PDB file of C-alpha atoms in Angstrom:
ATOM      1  CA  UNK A   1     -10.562  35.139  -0.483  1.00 97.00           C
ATOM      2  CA  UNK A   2      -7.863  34.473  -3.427  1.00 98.00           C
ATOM      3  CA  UNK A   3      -5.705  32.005  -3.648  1.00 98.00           C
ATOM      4  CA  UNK A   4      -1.823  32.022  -3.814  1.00 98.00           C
ATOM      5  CA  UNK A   5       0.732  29.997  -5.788  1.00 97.00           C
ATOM      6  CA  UNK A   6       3.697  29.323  -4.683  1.00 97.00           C
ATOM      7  CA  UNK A   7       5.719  31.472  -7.164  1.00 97.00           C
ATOM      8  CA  UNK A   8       3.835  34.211  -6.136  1.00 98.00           C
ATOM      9  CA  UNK A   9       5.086  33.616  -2.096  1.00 98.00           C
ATOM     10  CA  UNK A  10       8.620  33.166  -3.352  1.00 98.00           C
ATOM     11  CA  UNK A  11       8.520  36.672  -5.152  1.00 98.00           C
ATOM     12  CA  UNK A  12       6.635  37.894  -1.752  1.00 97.00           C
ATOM     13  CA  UNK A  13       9.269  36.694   0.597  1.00 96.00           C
ATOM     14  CA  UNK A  14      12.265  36.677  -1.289  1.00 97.00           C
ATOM     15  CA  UNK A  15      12.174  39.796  -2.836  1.00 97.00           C
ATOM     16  CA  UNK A  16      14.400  38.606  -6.086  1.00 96.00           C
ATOM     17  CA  UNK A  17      12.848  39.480  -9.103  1.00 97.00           C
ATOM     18  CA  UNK A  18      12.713  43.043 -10.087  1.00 97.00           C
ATOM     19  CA  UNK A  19       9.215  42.790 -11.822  1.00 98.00           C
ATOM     20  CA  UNK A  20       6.813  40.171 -10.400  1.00 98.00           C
ATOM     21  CA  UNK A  21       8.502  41.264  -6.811  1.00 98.00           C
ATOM     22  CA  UNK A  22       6.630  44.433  -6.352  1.00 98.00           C
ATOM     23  CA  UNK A  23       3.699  42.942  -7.975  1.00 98.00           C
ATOM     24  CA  UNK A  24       3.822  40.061  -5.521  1.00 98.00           C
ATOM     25  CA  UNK A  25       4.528  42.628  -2.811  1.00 97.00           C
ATOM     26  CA  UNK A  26       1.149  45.053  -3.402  1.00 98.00           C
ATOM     27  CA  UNK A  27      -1.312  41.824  -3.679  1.00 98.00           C
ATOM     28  CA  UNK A  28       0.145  40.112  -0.371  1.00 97.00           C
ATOM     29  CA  UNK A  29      -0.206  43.553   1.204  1.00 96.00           C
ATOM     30  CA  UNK A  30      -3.753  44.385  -0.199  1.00 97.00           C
ATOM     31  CA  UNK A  31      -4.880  41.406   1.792  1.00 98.00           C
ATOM     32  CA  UNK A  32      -6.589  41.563   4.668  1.00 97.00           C
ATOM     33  CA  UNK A  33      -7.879  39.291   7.880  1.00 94.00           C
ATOM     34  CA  UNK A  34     -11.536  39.736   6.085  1.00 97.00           C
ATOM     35  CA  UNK A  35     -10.307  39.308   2.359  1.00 97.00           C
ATOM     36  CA  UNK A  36      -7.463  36.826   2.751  1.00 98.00           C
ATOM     37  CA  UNK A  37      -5.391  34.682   0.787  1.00 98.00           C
ATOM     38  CA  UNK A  38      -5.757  30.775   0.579  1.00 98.00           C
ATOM     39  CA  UNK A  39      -2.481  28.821   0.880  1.00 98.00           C
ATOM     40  CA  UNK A  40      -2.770  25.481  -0.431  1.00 97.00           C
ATOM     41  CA  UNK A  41      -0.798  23.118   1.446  1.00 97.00           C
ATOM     42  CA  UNK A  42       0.761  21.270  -1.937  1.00 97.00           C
ATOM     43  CA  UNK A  43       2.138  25.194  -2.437  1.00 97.00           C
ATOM     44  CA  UNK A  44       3.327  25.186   1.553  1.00 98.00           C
ATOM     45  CA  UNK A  45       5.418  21.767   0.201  1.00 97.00           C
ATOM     46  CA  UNK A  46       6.143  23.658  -2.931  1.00 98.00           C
ATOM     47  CA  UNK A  47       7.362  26.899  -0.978  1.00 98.00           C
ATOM     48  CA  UNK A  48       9.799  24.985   1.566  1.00 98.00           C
ATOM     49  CA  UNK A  49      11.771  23.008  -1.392  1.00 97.00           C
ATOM     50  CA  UNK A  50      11.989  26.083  -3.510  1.00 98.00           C
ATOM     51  CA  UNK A  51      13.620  27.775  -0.756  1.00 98.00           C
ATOM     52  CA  UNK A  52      15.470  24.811   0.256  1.00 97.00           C
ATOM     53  CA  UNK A  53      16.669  23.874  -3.214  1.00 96.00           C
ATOM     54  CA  UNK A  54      16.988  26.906  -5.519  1.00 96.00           C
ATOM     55  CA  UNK A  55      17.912  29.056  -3.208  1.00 97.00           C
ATOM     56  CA  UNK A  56      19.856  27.435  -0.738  1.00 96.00           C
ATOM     57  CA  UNK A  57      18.424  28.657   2.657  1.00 97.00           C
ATOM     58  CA  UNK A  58      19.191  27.049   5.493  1.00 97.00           C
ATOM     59  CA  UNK A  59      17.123  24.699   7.500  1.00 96.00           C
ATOM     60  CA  UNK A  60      16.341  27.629   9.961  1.00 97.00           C
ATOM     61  CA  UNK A  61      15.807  30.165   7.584  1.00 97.00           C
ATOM     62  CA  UNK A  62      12.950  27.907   5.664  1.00 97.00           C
ATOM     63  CA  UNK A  63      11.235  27.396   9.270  1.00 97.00           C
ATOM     64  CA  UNK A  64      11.387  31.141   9.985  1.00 97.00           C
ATOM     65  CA  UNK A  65       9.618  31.726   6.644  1.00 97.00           C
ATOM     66  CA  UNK A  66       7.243  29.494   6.496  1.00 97.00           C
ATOM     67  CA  UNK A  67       6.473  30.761  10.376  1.00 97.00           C
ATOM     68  CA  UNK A  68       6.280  34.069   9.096  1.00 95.00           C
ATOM     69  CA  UNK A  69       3.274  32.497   6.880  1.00 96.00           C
ATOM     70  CA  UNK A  70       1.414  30.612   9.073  1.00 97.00           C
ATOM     71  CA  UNK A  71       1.587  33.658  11.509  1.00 96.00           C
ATOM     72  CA  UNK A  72       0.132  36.163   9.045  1.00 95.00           C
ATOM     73  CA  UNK A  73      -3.833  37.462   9.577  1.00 94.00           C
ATOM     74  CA  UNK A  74      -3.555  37.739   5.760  1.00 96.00           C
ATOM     75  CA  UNK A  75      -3.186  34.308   5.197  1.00 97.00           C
ATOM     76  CA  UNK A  76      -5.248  31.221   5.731  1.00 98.00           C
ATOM     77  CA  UNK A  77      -3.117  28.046   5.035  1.00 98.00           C
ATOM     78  CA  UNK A  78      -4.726  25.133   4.228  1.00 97.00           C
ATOM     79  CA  UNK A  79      -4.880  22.585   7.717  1.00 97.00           C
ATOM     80  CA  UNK A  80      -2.739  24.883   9.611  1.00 97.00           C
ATOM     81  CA  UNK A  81      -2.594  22.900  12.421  1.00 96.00           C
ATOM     82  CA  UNK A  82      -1.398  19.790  10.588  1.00 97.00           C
ATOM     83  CA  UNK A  83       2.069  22.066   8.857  1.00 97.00           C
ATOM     84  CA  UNK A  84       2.308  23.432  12.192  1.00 97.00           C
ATOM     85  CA  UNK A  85       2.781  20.016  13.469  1.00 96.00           C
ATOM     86  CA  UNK A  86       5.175  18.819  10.325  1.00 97.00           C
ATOM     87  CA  UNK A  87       7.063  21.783  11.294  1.00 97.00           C
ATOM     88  CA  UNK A  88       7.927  21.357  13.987  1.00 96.00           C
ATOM     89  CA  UNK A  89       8.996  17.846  13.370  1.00 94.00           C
ATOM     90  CA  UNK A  90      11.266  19.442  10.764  1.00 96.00           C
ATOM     91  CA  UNK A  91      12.337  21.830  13.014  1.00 95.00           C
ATOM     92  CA  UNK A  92      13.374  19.157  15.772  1.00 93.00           C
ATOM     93  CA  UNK A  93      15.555  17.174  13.633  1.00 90.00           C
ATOM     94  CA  UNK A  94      16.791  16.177  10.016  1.00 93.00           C
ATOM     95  CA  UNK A  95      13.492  14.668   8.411  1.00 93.00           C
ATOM     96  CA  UNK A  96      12.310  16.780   4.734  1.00 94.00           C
ATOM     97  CA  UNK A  97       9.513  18.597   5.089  1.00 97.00           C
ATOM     98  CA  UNK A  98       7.620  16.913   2.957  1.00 96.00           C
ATOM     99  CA  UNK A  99       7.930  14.017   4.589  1.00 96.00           C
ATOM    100  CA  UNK A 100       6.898  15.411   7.819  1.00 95.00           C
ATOM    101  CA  UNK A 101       3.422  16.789   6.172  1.00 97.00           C
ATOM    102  CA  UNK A 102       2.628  13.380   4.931  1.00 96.00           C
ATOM    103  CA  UNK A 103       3.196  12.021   8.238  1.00 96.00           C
ATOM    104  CA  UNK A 104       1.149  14.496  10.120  1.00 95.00           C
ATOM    105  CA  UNK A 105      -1.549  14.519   7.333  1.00 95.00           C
ATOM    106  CA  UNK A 106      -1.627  10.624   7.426  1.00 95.00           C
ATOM    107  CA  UNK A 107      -1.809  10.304  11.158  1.00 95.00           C
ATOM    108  CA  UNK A 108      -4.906  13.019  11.349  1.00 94.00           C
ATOM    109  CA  UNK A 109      -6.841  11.502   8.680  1.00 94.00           C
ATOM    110  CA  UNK A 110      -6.769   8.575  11.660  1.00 95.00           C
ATOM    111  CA  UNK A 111      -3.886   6.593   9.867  1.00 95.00           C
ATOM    112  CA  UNK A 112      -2.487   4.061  12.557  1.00 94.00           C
ATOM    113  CA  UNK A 113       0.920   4.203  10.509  1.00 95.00           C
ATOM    114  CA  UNK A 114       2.049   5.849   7.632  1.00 96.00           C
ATOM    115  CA  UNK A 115       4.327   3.257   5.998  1.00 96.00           C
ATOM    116  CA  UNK A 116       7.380   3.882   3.151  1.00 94.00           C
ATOM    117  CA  UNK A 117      10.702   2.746   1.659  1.00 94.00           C
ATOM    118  CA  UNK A 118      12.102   5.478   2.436  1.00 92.00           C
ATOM    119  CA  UNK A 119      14.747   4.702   5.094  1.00 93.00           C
ATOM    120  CA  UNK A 120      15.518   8.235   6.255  1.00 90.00           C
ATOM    121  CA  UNK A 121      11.521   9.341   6.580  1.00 92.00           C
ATOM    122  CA  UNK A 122      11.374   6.176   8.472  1.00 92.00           C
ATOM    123  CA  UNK A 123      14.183   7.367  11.242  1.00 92.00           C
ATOM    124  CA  UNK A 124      13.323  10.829  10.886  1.00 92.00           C
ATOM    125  CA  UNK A 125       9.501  11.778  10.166  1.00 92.00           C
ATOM    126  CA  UNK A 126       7.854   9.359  12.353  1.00 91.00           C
ATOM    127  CA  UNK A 127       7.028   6.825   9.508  1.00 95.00           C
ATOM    128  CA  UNK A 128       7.529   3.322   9.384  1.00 95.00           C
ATOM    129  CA  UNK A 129       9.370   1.071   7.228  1.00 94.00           C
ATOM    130  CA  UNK A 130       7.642  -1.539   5.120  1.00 93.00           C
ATOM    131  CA  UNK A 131       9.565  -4.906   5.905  1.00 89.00           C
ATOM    132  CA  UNK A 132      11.927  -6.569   3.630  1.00 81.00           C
ATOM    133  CA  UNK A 133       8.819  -8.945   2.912  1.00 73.00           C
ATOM    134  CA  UNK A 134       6.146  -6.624   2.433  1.00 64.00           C
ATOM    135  CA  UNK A 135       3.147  -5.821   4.550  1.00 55.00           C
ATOM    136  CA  UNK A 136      -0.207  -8.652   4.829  1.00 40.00           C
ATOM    137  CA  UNK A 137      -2.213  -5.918   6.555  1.00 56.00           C
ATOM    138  CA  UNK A 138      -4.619  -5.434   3.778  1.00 41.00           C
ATOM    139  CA  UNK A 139      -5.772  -8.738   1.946  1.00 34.00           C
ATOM    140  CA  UNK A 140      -7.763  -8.695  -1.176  1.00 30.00           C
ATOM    141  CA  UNK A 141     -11.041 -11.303  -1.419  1.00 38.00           C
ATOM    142  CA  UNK A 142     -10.012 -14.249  -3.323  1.00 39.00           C
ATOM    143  CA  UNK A 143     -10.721 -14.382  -6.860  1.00 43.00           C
ATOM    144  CA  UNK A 144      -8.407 -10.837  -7.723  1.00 43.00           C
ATOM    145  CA  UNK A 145      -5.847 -11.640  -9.869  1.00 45.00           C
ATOM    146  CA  UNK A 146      -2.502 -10.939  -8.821  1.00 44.00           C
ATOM    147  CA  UNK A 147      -1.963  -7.712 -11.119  1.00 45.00           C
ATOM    148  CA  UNK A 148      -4.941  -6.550  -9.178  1.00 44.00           C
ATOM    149  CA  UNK A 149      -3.896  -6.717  -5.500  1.00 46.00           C
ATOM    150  CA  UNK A 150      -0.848  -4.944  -6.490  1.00 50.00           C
ATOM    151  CA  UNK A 151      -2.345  -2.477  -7.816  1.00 53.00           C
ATOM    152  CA  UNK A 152      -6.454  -1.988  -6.854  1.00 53.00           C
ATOM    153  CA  UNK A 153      -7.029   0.929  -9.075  1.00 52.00           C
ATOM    154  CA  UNK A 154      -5.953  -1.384 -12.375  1.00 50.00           C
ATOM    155  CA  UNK A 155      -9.329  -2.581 -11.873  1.00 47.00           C
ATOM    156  CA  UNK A 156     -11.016   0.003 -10.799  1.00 48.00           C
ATOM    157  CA  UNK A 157      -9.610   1.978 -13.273  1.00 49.00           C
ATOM    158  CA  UNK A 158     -10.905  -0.775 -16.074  1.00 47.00           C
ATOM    159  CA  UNK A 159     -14.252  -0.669 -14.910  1.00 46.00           C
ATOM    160  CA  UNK A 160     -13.953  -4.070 -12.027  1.00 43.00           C
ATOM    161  CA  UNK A 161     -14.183  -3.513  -8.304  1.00 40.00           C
ATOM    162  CA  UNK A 162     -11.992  -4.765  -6.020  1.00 37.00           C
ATOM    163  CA  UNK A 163     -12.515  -4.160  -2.646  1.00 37.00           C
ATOM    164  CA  UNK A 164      -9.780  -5.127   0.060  1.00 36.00           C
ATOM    165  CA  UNK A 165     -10.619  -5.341   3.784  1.00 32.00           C
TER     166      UNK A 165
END
């Protein structure tokens, strides 16, 4: 198994460069169900905005290539089942992509929520919008400065522990 960037599925599908095309063409196609190539999911993220954003495809036509991915014996994509699911969300309705995978990755990791600012993931990718005040759901033990139970990893980072519960 080998894995794939993301430039080199661009090339693959969208057949626009008159050099690393062809070259992108003969190792997708030298693949095979017992020598396949690894799709990380950050280049499945990568992949739908490139498409989205450089070259202007359409909601639909982003869906029908990433399908045409995640449908390939050539291909393993990193937790599948997870962009299927963020897929079809995106499919369904309005939400980014990427906002859809964090959902979906969020809620399989066992995540009762997955909470943001962002007010259009919030009506559109299933997540859920921190309150004007904040969130209390995770209090840090007394004794962590301020600094710290904004931001944990400060601490960690410096060599303290702070451990929230």
């Amino acid at each position: 198994m080998i894995g794939l960037d993301t430039n080199v599925l661009v090339r693959y599908v969208m057949q626009d460069d008159p050099r690393q095309s062809p070259k992108a063409t003969r190792l997708v196609e030298s693949l095979s169900s017992e020598s396949p190539g690894f799709v990380p999911q950050v280049s499945i993220v990568e992949f739908v905005g490139v498409l989205s954003s450089s070259y202007g495809l359409t909601r639909d036509q982003v869906a029908s290539a990433l399908e045409l991915l995640l449908r390939s014996k050539e291909l393993v994509v990193d937790r599948a089942d997870q962009v299927v699911k963020a897929l079809r969300v995106f499919k369904a309705g309005s939400a980014d992509f990427a906002d859809c995978l964090i959902e979906r990755v969020a809620h399989a990791a066992g995540c009762s929520a997955t909470m943001t600012f962002d007010v259009g993931a919030a009506k559109t990718a299933g997540m859920k919008l921190i309150p004007q005040g904040g969130t209390a759901q995770a209090e840090c033990q007394p004794g962590v400065n301020d600094r710290t139970r904004r931001r944990p990893w400060a601490a960690n980072a410096a060599g303290r522990h702070s451990k929230c519960s």
